[in-house]
Amino acid sequence: MRRSEFDRAIADEFGARGGSLLTDLVLSAVGGRTSVDALAAGVDPREVWLALCEETDVPDERRYGVGRLEPRRS
């Protein structure tokens, strides 16, 4: 997962509250850091995304493949 995909996934799943989740919610799965701190420390965005999903009870079907743009049609 690229950082841009991570950002899209956050916006799509959490909307306006996404920003506060990234800065306020401490995730034990990424070393007891917030998402912002984990990303700054070099943790892979996919790992941060999955930790955030686990912590906030996002259903499995909305965890994988999110944030990707639809393929362009010719």
PDB file of C-alpha atoms in Angstrom:
ATOM      1  CA  MET A   1       0.000   0.000   0.000  1.00  0.00           C
ATOM      2  CA  ARG A   2       1.373   3.384  -0.963  1.00  0.00           C
ATOM      3  CA  ARG A   3       0.951   6.408   1.248  1.00  0.00           C
ATOM      4  CA  SER A   4      -1.512   7.939  -1.228  1.00  0.00           C
ATOM      5  CA  GLU A   5      -3.599   4.753  -1.069  1.00  0.00           C
ATOM      6  CA  PHE A   6      -3.447   4.886   2.720  1.00  0.00           C
ATOM      7  CA  ASP A   7      -4.695   8.477   2.704  1.00  0.00           C
ATOM      8  CA  ARG A   8      -7.578   7.588   0.341  1.00  0.00           C
ATOM      9  CA  ALA A   9      -8.513   4.592   2.490  1.00  0.00           C
ATOM     10  CA  ILE A  10      -8.612   6.768   5.625  1.00  0.00           C
ATOM     11  CA  ALA A  11     -10.790   9.372   3.919  1.00  0.00           C
ATOM     12  CA  ASP A  12     -13.138   6.756   2.450  1.00  0.00           C
ATOM     13  CA  GLU A  13     -13.553   4.746   5.648  1.00  0.00           C
ATOM     14  CA  PHE A  14     -13.489   7.416   8.345  1.00  0.00           C
ATOM     15  CA  GLY A  15     -14.387  10.667   6.602  1.00  0.00           C
ATOM     16  CA  ALA A  16     -13.950  13.806   8.676  1.00  0.00           C
ATOM     17  CA  ARG A  17     -12.941  11.935  11.822  1.00  0.00           C
ATOM     18  CA  GLY A  18      -9.995  10.290  10.055  1.00  0.00           C
ATOM     19  CA  GLY A  19      -7.598  13.084  10.909  1.00  0.00           C
ATOM     20  CA  SER A  20      -8.230  12.837  14.622  1.00  0.00           C
ATOM     21  CA  LEU A  21      -7.917   9.042  14.556  1.00  0.00           C
ATOM     22  CA  LEU A  22      -4.500   9.366  12.929  1.00  0.00           C
ATOM     23  CA  THR A  23      -3.207  11.758  15.563  1.00  0.00           C
ATOM     24  CA  ASP A  24      -5.042  10.644  18.711  1.00  0.00           C
ATOM     25  CA  LEU A  25      -5.587   6.878  18.643  1.00  0.00           C
ATOM     26  CA  VAL A  26      -2.619   4.876  19.972  1.00  0.00           C
ATOM     27  CA  LEU A  27      -2.208   1.523  18.230  1.00  0.00           C
ATOM     28  CA  SER A  28      -0.505  -1.256  20.164  1.00  0.00           C
ATOM     29  CA  ALA A  29       0.108  -3.248  16.952  1.00  0.00           C
ATOM     30  CA  VAL A  30       2.557  -0.600  15.711  1.00  0.00           C
ATOM     31  CA  GLY A  31       4.552  -0.170  18.880  1.00  0.00           C
ATOM     32  CA  GLY A  32       2.136   1.876  20.958  1.00  0.00           C
ATOM     33  CA  ARG A  33       2.259   4.781  18.522  1.00  0.00           C
ATOM     34  CA  THR A  34      -0.342   6.856  16.784  1.00  0.00           C
ATOM     35  CA  SER A  35      -0.712   6.297  13.044  1.00  0.00           C
ATOM     36  CA  VAL A  36       1.101   9.550  12.311  1.00  0.00           C
ATOM     37  CA  ASP A  37       4.016   8.596  14.568  1.00  0.00           C
ATOM     38  CA  ALA A  38       4.199   5.073  13.143  1.00  0.00           C
ATOM     39  CA  LEU A  39       4.304   6.350   9.559  1.00  0.00           C
ATOM     40  CA  ALA A  40       6.969   8.909  10.500  1.00  0.00           C
ATOM     41  CA  ALA A  41       9.010   6.092  12.059  1.00  0.00           C
ATOM     42  CA  GLY A  42       8.910   4.173   8.778  1.00  0.00           C
ATOM     43  CA  VAL A  43       6.197   1.616   9.522  1.00  0.00           C
ATOM     44  CA  ASP A  44       4.633   0.390   6.288  1.00  0.00           C
ATOM     45  CA  PRO A  45       1.311   2.150   5.550  1.00  0.00           C
ATOM     46  CA  ARG A  46      -0.413  -1.244   5.021  1.00  0.00           C
ATOM     47  CA  GLU A  47       0.614  -2.317   8.541  1.00  0.00           C
ATOM     48  CA  VAL A  48      -0.665   0.953  10.005  1.00  0.00           C
ATOM     49  CA  TRP A  49      -3.917   0.662   8.021  1.00  0.00           C
ATOM     50  CA  LEU A  50      -4.555  -2.884   9.244  1.00  0.00           C
ATOM     51  CA  ALA A  51      -3.740  -1.920  12.859  1.00  0.00           C
ATOM     52  CA  LEU A  52      -6.152   1.002  12.621  1.00  0.00           C
ATOM     53  CA  CYS A  53      -8.837  -1.235  11.116  1.00  0.00           C
ATOM     54  CA  GLU A  54      -8.386  -3.782  13.899  1.00  0.00           C
ATOM     55  CA  GLU A  55      -8.568  -1.139  16.606  1.00  0.00           C
ATOM     56  CA  THR A  56     -11.700   0.478  15.173  1.00  0.00           C
ATOM     57  CA  ASP A  57     -13.493  -2.754  14.191  1.00  0.00           C
ATOM     58  CA  VAL A  58     -13.568  -2.132  10.445  1.00  0.00           C
ATOM     59  CA  PRO A  59     -15.083  -5.273   8.845  1.00  0.00           C
ATOM     60  CA  ASP A  60     -12.647  -7.538   6.987  1.00  0.00           C
ATOM     61  CA  GLU A  61     -14.322  -6.922   3.637  1.00  0.00           C
ATOM     62  CA  ARG A  62     -13.431  -3.217   3.863  1.00  0.00           C
ATOM     63  CA  ARG A  63      -9.787  -3.724   4.877  1.00  0.00           C
ATOM     64  CA  TYR A  64      -8.088  -5.158   1.815  1.00  0.00           C
ATOM     65  CA  GLY A  65      -7.585  -3.472  -1.516  1.00  0.00           C
ATOM     66  CA  VAL A  66      -8.983  -0.160  -0.327  1.00  0.00           C
ATOM     67  CA  GLY A  67      -7.471   3.135  -1.363  1.00  0.00           C
ATOM     68  CA  ARG A  68      -6.660   1.947  -4.857  1.00  0.00           C
ATOM     69  CA  LEU A  69      -7.960   3.884  -7.795  1.00  0.00           C
ATOM     70  CA  GLU A  70     -10.124   2.031 -10.243  1.00  0.00           C
ATOM     71  CA  PRO A  71      -8.189   1.000 -13.374  1.00  0.00           C
ATOM     72  CA  ARG A  72      -8.396   3.490 -16.191  1.00  0.00           C
ATOM     73  CA  ARG A  73     -10.639   2.484 -19.025  1.00  0.00           C
ATOM     74  CA  SER A  74      -9.355   2.896 -22.573  1.00  0.00           C
TER      75      SER A  74
END
